Tab-separated table of C-alpha atoms and ligand atoms in Angstrom:
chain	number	residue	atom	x	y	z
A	16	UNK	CA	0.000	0.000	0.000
A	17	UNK	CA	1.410	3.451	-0.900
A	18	UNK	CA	1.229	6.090	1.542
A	19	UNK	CA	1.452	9.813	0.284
A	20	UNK	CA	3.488	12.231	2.399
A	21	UNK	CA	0.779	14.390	2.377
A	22	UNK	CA	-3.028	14.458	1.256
A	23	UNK	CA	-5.145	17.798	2.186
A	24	UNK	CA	-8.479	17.661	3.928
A	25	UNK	CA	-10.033	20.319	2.013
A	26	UNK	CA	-13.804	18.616	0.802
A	27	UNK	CA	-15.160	19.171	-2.927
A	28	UNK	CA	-18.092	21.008	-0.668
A	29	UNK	CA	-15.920	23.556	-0.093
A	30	UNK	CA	-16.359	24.755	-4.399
A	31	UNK	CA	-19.820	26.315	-2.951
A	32	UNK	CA	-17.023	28.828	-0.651
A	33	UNK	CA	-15.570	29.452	-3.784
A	34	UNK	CA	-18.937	29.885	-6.047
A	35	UNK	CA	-20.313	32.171	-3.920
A	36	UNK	CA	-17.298	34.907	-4.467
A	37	UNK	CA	-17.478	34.178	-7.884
A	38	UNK	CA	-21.536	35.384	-7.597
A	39	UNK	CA	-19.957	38.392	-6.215
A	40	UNK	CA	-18.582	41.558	-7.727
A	41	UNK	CA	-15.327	41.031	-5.825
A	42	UNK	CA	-12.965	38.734	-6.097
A	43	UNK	CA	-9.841	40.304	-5.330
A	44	UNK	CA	-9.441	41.154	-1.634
A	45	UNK	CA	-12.793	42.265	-0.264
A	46	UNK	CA	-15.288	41.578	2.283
A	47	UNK	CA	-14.401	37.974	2.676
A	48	UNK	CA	-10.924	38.663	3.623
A	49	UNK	CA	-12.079	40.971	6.484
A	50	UNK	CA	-13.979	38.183	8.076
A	51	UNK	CA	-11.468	35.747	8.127
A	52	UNK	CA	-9.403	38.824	9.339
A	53	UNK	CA	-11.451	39.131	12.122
A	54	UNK	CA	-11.593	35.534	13.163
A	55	UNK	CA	-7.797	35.603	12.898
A	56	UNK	CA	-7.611	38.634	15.485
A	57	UNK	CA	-10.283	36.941	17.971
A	58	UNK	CA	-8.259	33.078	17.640
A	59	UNK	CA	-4.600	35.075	18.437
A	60	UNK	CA	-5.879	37.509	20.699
A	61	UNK	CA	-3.986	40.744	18.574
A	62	UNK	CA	-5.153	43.936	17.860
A	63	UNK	CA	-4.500	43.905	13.837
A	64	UNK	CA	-4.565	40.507	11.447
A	65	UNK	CA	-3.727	40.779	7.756
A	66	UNK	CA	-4.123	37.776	4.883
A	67	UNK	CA	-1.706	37.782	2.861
A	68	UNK	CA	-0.783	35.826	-0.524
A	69	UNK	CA	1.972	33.727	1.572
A	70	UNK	CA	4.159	33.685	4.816
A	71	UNK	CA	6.786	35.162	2.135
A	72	UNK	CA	5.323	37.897	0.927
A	73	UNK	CA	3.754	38.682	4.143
A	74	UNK	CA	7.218	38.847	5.729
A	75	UNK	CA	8.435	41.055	2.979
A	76	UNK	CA	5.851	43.358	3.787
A	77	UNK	CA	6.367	43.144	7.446
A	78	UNK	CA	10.225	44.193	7.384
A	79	UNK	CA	9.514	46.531	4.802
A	80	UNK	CA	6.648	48.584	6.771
A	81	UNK	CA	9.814	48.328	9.812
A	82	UNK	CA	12.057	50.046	7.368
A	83	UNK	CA	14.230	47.146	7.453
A	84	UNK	CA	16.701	46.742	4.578
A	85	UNK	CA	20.510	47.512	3.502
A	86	UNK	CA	23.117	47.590	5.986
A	87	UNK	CA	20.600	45.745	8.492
A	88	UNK	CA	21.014	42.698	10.525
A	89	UNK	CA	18.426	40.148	10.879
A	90	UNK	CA	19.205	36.638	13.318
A	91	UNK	CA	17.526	34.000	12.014
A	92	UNK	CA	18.012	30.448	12.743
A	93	UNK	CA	20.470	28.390	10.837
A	94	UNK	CA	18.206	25.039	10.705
A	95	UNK	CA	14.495	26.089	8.791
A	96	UNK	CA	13.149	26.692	5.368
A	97	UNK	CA	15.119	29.032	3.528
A	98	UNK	CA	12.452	31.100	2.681
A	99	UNK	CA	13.039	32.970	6.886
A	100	UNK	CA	16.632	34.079	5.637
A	101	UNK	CA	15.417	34.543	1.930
A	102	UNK	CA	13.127	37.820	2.766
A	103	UNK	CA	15.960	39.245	4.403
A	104	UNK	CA	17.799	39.143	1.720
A	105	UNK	CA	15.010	40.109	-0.482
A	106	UNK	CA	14.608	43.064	0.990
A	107	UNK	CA	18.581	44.132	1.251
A	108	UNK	CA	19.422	43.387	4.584
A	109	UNK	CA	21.871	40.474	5.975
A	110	UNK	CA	20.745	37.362	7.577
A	111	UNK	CA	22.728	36.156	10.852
A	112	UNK	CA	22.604	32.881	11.691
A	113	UNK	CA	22.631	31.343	14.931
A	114	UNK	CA	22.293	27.405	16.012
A	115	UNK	CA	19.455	25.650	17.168
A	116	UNK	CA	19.212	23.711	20.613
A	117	UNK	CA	19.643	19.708	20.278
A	118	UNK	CA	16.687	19.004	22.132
A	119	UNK	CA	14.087	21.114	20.559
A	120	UNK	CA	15.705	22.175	17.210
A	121	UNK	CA	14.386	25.680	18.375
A	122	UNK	CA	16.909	28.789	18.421
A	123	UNK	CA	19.462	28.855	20.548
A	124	UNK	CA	18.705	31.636	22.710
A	125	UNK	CA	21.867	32.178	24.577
A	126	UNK	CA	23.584	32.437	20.542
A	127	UNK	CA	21.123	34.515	19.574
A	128	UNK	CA	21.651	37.294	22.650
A	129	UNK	CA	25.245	36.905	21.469
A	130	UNK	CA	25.071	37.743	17.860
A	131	UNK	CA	23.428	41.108	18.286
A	132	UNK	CA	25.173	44.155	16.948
A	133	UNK	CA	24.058	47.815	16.323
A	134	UNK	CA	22.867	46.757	13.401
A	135	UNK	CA	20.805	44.210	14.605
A	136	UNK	CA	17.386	45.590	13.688
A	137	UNK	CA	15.196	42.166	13.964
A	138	UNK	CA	15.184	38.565	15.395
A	139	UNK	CA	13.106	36.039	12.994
A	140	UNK	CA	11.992	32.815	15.889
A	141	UNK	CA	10.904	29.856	13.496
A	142	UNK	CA	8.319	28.117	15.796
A	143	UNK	CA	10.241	24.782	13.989
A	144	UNK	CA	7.985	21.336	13.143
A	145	UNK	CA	4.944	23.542	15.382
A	146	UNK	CA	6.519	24.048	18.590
A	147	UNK	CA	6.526	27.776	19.997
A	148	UNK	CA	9.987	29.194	20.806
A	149	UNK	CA	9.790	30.618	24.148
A	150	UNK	CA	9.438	34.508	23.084
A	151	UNK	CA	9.264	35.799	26.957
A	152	UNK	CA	13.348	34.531	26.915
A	153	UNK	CA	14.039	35.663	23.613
A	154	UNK	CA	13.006	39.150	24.466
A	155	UNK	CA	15.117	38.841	27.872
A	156	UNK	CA	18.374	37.988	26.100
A	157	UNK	CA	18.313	41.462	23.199
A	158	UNK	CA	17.397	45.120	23.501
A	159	UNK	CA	13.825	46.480	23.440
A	160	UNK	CA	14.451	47.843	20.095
A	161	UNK	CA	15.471	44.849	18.149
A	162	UNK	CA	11.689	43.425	16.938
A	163	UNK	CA	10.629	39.908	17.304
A	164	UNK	CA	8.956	38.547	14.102
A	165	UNK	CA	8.087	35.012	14.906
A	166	UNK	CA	7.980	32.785	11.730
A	167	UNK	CA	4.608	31.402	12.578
A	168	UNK	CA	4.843	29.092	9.636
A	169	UNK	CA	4.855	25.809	11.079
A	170	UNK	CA	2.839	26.913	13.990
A	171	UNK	CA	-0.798	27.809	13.771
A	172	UNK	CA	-2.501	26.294	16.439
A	173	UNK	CA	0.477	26.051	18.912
A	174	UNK	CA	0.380	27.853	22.204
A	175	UNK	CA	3.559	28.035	25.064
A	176	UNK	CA	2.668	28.978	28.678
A	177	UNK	CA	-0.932	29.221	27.211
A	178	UNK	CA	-0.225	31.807	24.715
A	179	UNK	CA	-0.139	31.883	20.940
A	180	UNK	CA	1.895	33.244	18.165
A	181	UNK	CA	1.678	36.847	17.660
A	182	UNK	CA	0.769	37.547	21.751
A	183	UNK	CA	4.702	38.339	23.004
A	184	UNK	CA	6.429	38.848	19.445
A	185	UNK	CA	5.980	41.982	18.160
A	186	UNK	CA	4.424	40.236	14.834
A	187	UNK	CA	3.903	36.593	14.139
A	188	UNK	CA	3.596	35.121	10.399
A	189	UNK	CA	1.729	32.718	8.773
A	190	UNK	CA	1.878	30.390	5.904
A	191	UNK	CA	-1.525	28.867	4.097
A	192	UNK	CA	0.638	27.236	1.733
A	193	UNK	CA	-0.990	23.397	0.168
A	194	UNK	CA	0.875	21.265	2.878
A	195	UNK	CA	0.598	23.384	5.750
A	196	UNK	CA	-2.279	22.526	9.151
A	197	UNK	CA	-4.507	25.349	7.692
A	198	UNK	CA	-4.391	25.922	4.241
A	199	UNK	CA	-5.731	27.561	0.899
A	200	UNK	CA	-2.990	26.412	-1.438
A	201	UNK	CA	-0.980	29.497	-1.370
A	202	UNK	CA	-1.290	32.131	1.481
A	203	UNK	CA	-0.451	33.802	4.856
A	204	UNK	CA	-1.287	36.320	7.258
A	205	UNK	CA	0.472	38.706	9.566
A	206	UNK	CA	-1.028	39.086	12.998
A	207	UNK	CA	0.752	42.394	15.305
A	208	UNK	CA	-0.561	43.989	18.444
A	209	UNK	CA	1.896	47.297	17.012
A	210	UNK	CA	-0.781	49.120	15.663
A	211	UNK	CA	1.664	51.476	13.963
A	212	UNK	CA	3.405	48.404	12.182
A	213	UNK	CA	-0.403	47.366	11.247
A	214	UNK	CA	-1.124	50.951	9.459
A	215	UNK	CA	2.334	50.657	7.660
A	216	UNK	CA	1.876	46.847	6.993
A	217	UNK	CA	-1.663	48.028	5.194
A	218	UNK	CA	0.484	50.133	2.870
A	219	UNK	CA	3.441	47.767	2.437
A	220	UNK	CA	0.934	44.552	0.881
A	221	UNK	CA	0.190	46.852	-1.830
A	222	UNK	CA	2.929	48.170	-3.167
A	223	UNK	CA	2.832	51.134	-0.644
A	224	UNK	CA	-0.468	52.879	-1.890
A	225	UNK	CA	-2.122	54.562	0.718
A	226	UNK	CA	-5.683	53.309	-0.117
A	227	UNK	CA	-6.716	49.618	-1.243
A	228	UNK	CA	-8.569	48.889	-4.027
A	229	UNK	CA	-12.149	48.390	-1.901
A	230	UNK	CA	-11.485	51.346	-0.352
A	231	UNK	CA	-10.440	53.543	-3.422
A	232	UNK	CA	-14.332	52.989	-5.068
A	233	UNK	CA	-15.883	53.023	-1.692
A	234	UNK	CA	-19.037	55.176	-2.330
A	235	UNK	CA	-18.691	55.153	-6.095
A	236	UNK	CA	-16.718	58.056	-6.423
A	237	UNK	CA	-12.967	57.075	-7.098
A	238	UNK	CA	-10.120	58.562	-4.963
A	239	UNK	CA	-7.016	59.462	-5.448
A	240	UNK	CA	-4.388	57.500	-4.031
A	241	UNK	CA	0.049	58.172	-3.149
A	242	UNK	CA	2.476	56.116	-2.418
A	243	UNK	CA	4.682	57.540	0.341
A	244	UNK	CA	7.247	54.171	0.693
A	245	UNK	CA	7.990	51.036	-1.079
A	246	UNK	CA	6.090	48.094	-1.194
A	247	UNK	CA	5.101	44.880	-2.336
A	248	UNK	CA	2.068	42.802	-3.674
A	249	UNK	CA	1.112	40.632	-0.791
A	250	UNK	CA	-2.747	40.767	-0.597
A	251	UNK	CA	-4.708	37.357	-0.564
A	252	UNK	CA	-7.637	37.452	-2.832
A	253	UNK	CA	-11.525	36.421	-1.576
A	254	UNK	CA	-11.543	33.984	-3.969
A	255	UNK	CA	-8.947	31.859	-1.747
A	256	UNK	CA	-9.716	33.511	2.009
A	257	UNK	CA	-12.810	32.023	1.670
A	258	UNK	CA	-11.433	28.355	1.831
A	259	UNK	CA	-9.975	29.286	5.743
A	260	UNK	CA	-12.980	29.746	8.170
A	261	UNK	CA	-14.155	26.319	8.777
A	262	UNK	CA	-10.673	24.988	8.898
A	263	UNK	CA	-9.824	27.299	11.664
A	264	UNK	CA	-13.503	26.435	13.082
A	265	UNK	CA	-12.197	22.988	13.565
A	266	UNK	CA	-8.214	23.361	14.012
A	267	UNK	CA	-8.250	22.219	17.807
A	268	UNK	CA	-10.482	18.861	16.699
A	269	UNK	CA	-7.727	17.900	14.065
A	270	UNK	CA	-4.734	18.926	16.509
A	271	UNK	CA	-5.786	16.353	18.907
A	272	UNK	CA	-5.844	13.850	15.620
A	273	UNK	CA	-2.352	15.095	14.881
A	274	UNK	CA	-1.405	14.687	18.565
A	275	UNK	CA	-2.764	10.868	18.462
A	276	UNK	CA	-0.939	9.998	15.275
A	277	UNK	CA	2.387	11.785	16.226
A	278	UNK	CA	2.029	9.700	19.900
A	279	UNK	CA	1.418	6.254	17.786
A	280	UNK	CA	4.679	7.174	16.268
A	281	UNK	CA	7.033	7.980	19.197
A	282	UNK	CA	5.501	4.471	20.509
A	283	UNK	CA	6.725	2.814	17.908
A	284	UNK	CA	9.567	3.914	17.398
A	285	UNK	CA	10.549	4.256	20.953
A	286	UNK	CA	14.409	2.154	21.545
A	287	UNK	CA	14.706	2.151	17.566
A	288	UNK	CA	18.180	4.720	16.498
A	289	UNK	CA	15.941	7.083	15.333
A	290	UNK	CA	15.403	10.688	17.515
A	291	UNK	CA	12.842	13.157	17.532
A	292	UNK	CA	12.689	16.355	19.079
A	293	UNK	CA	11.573	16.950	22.344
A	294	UNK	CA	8.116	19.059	23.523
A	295	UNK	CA	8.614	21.172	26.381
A	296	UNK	CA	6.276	20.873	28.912
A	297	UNK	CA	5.070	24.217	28.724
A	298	UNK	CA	4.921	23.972	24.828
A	299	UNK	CA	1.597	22.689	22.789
A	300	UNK	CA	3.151	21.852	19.775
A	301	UNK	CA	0.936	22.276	16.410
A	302	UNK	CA	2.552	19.089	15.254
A	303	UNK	CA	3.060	20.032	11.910
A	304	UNK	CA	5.986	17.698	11.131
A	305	UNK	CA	7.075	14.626	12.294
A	306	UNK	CA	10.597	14.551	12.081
A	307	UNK	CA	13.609	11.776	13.009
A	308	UNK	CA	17.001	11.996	12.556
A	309	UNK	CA	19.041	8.743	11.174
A	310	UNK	CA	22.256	8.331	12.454
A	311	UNK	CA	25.439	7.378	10.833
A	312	UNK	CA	25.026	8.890	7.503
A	313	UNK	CA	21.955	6.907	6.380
A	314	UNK	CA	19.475	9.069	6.170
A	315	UNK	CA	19.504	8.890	2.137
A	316	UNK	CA	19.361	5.011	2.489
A	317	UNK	CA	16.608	4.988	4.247
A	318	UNK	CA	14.631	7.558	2.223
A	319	UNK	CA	15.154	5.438	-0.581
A	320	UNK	CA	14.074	2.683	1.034
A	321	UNK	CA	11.159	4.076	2.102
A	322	UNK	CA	10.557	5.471	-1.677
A	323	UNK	CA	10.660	1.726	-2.749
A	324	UNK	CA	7.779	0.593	0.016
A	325	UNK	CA	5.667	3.439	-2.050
A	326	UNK	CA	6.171	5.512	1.224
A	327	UNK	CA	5.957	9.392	1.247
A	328	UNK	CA	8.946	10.961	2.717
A	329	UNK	CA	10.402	14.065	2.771
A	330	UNK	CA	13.745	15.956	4.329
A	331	UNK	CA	12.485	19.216	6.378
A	332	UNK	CA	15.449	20.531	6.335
A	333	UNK	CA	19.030	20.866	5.602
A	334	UNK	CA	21.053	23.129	7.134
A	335	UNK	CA	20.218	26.666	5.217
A	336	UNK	CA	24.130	27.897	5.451
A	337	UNK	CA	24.809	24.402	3.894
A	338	UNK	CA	22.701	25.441	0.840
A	339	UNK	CA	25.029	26.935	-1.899
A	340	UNK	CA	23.233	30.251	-1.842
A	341	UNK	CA	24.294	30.753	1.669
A	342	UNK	CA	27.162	28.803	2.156
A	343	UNK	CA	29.965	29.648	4.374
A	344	UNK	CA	33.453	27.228	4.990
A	345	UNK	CA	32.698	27.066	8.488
A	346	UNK	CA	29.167	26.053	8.725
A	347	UNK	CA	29.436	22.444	9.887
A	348	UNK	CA	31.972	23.770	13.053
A	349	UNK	CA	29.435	27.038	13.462
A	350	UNK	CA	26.050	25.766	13.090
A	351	UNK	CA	27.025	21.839	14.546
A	352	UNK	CA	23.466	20.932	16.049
A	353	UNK	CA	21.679	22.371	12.426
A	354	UNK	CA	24.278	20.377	10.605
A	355	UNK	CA	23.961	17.243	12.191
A	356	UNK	CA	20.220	17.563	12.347
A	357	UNK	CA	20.042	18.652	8.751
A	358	UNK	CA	22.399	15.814	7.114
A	359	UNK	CA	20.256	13.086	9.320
A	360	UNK	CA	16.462	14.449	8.679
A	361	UNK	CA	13.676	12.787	7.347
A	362	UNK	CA	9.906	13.517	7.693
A	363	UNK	CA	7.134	10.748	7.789
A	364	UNK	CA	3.754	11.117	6.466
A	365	UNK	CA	1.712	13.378	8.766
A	366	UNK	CA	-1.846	14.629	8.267
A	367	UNK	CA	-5.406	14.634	10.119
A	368	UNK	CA	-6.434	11.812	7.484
A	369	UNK	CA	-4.006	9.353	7.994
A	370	UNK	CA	-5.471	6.521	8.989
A	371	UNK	CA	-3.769	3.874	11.301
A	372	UNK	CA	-3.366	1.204	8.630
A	373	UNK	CA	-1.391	3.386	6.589
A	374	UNK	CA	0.675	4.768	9.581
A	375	UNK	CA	1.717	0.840	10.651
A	376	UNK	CA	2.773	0.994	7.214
A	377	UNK	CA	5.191	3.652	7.268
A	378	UNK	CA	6.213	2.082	11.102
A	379	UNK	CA	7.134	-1.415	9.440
A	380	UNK	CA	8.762	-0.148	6.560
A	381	UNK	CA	11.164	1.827	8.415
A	382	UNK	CA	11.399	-1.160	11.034
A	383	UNK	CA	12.604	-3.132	7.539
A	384	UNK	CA	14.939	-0.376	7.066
A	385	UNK	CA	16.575	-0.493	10.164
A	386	UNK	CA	18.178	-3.809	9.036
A	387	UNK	CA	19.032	-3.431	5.280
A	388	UNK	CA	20.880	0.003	5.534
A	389	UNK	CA	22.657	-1.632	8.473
A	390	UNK	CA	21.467	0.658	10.718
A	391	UNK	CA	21.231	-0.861	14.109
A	392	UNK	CA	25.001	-0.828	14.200
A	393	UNK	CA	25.345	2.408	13.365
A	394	UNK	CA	27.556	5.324	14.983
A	395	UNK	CA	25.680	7.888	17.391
A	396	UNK	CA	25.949	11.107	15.665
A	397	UNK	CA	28.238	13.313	17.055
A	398	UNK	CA	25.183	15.795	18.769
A	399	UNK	CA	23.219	13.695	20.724
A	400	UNK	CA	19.901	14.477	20.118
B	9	PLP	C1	6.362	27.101	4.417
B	9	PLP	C2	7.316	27.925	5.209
B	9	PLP	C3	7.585	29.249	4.886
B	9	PLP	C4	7.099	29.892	3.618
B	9	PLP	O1	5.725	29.913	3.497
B	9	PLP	P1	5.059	30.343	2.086
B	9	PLP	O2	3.620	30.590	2.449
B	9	PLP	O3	5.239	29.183	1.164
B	9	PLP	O4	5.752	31.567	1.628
B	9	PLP	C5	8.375	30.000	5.738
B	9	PLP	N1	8.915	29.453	6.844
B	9	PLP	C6	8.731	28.159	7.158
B	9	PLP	C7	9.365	27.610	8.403
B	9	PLP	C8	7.946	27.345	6.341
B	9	PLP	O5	7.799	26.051	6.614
């Protein structure tokens, strides 16, 4: 039986959503953005919530509307998707990177207090595989005036010490992208309690005007419009909002699904050589991912071999200053715990509609690979995880 890494949950019912925008006059960003808007500012608890038309393009946005750009310094964390040291570069300034910890694959706090300059103008958290990093400590280790943008990506549902994304950080990000927990294929949304960074962010998803296009033909007569600073195209059209409210109506129902499956794994895999990271026990994680690390260099053996059992598997992620866009000579001695992590990742299938069949599946196929890639007399890596 094959098993798909991923399979969305999103039901052909859901083509009414979309009909009735299409029976409206609107189908850019309109009134069905601003009620998803809304629900997004009651779920967070935040004074401001903006869709956007990804977590990219809504972090673009977000650094531009903080002036961020050349000659800035922004610490990110040296194991995520590219795409959280990508919009710094996108927008001019110079991503930092700092480690991760080996137990939770989260920031290393400590490292990231340490590589603050004066030019440090922003610290980018990656709430990694759904877990929150713990903002309250990040704030404690670098100067009020350094901003916190969390990368909310993998972590929509999450909370830590009871509170979500977007509460402590002075903006968290989202991604609606196809294989994220709540999805529209491609989008994102920007949630702030800074209402000045909200007014400027309004300006910044479209291209800097000072009036979107509802409002510049609200009450028929057209207005004139300026542009007083640079921006980009980030607005998420009706057409695709509309395919979010009863996916966050239900998110909590299909976390504790997540939580059961991800449980079922750990179980199984318990005194195999494979790790996971580890939940804090202040930290509900959104359990986006579930990664393991395969020791002794045979991660790719095992992928493969999972590949040939028709099993879905994918690598989230190598080591970003590893990648040849960013890479430095010293990244495997600076960035050891990404490194390690990175060169012995793999993720396992992972979604609300796995069912158990398919998830003993996956379980025996890597217990098969355990023996053929010679695995169970491997070498410890050298960060024990
Ligand atoms: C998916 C992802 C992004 C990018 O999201 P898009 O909506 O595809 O732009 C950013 N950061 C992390 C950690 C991600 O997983």
């Amino acid at each position: 039986m094959a098993v798909p890494f991923y399979r969305h949950a999103l039901p052909a019912c859901y083509a009414e959503r979309v009909a009735s925008v299409l029976a409206s006059p609107f189908l850019t960003s309109g009134p069905r953005c601003q009620e998803v808007e809304t629900t997004l500012r009651r779920f967070f608890g935040v004074g401001s919530a903006k869709l956007t038309s990804s977590w990219t393009q809504g972090a673009v946005a977000t650094l531009l509307a903080l002036d961020i750009g050349p000659g800035d310094e922004v610490i990110v964390p040296a194991m995520t998707f590219a795409a959280t040291a990508n919009v710094v570069r996108q927008v001019g300034a110079t991503p930092i990177f700092v480690d991760v910890d080996a137990r939770t694959l989260l920031m290393d706090l400590t490292q990231a207090g340490q590589a603050v300059t004066t030019r440090t103008r922003a610290v980018i958290p990656v709430h990694l595989y759904g877990q929150m990093v713990d903002i309250p400590s990040l704030r404690a280790v670098i100067p009020e005036s350094v901003k916190i943008i969390e990368d909310a990506a993998h972590c929509f549902e999450g909370t830590r010490d009871g509170r979500r994304p977007g509460q402590l950080g002075d903006a968290a990000i989202f991604s609606f992208y196809a294989t994220k927990n709540v999805t529209c294929g491609e989008g994102g949304a920007v949630v702030t309690n800074d209402l000045a960074l909200a007014d400027a962010l309004a300006q910044t998803v479209q291209h800097g005007m000072s009036a979107s296009a509802a409002r510049r033909f609200e009450g028929h007569t057209y207005r004139h419009w300026d542009i007083a600073r640079l921006g980009t195209k980030a607005n998420l059209p009706d057409l695709l909002a509309v395919l979010l409210e009863p996916q966050i109506a239900e998110i909590d129902l299909q976390l504790q699904i997540r939580e059961r499956l991800c449980r079922r794994y750990e179980a199984a895999l318990a005194g195999t050589p494979f790790k996971w990271p580890t939940i804090d026990a202040d930290a509900v994680s959104a359990r986006h991912l579930f990664p393991i690390h395969v020791p002794g260099g045979a991660r790719d053996a095992v992928l493969n071999a999972l590949g040939e059992a028709g099993i879905g598997a994918t690598v989230n992620y190598r080591c970003v200053p590893a990648l040849s866009l960013y890479r430095t000579a010293q990244a495997q001695l600076r960035y050891p715990i990404s490194w390690h992590w990175g060169e012995g990742t793999l993720s396992l299938p992972l979604y609300p509609s796995l069912r158990e069949d398919e998830q003993d599946e996956v379980i025996a196929a890597l217990r098969r690979s355990i023996a053929t890639t010679g695995l169970s007399g491997a070498e410890p890596a050298p960060i024990a995880f």
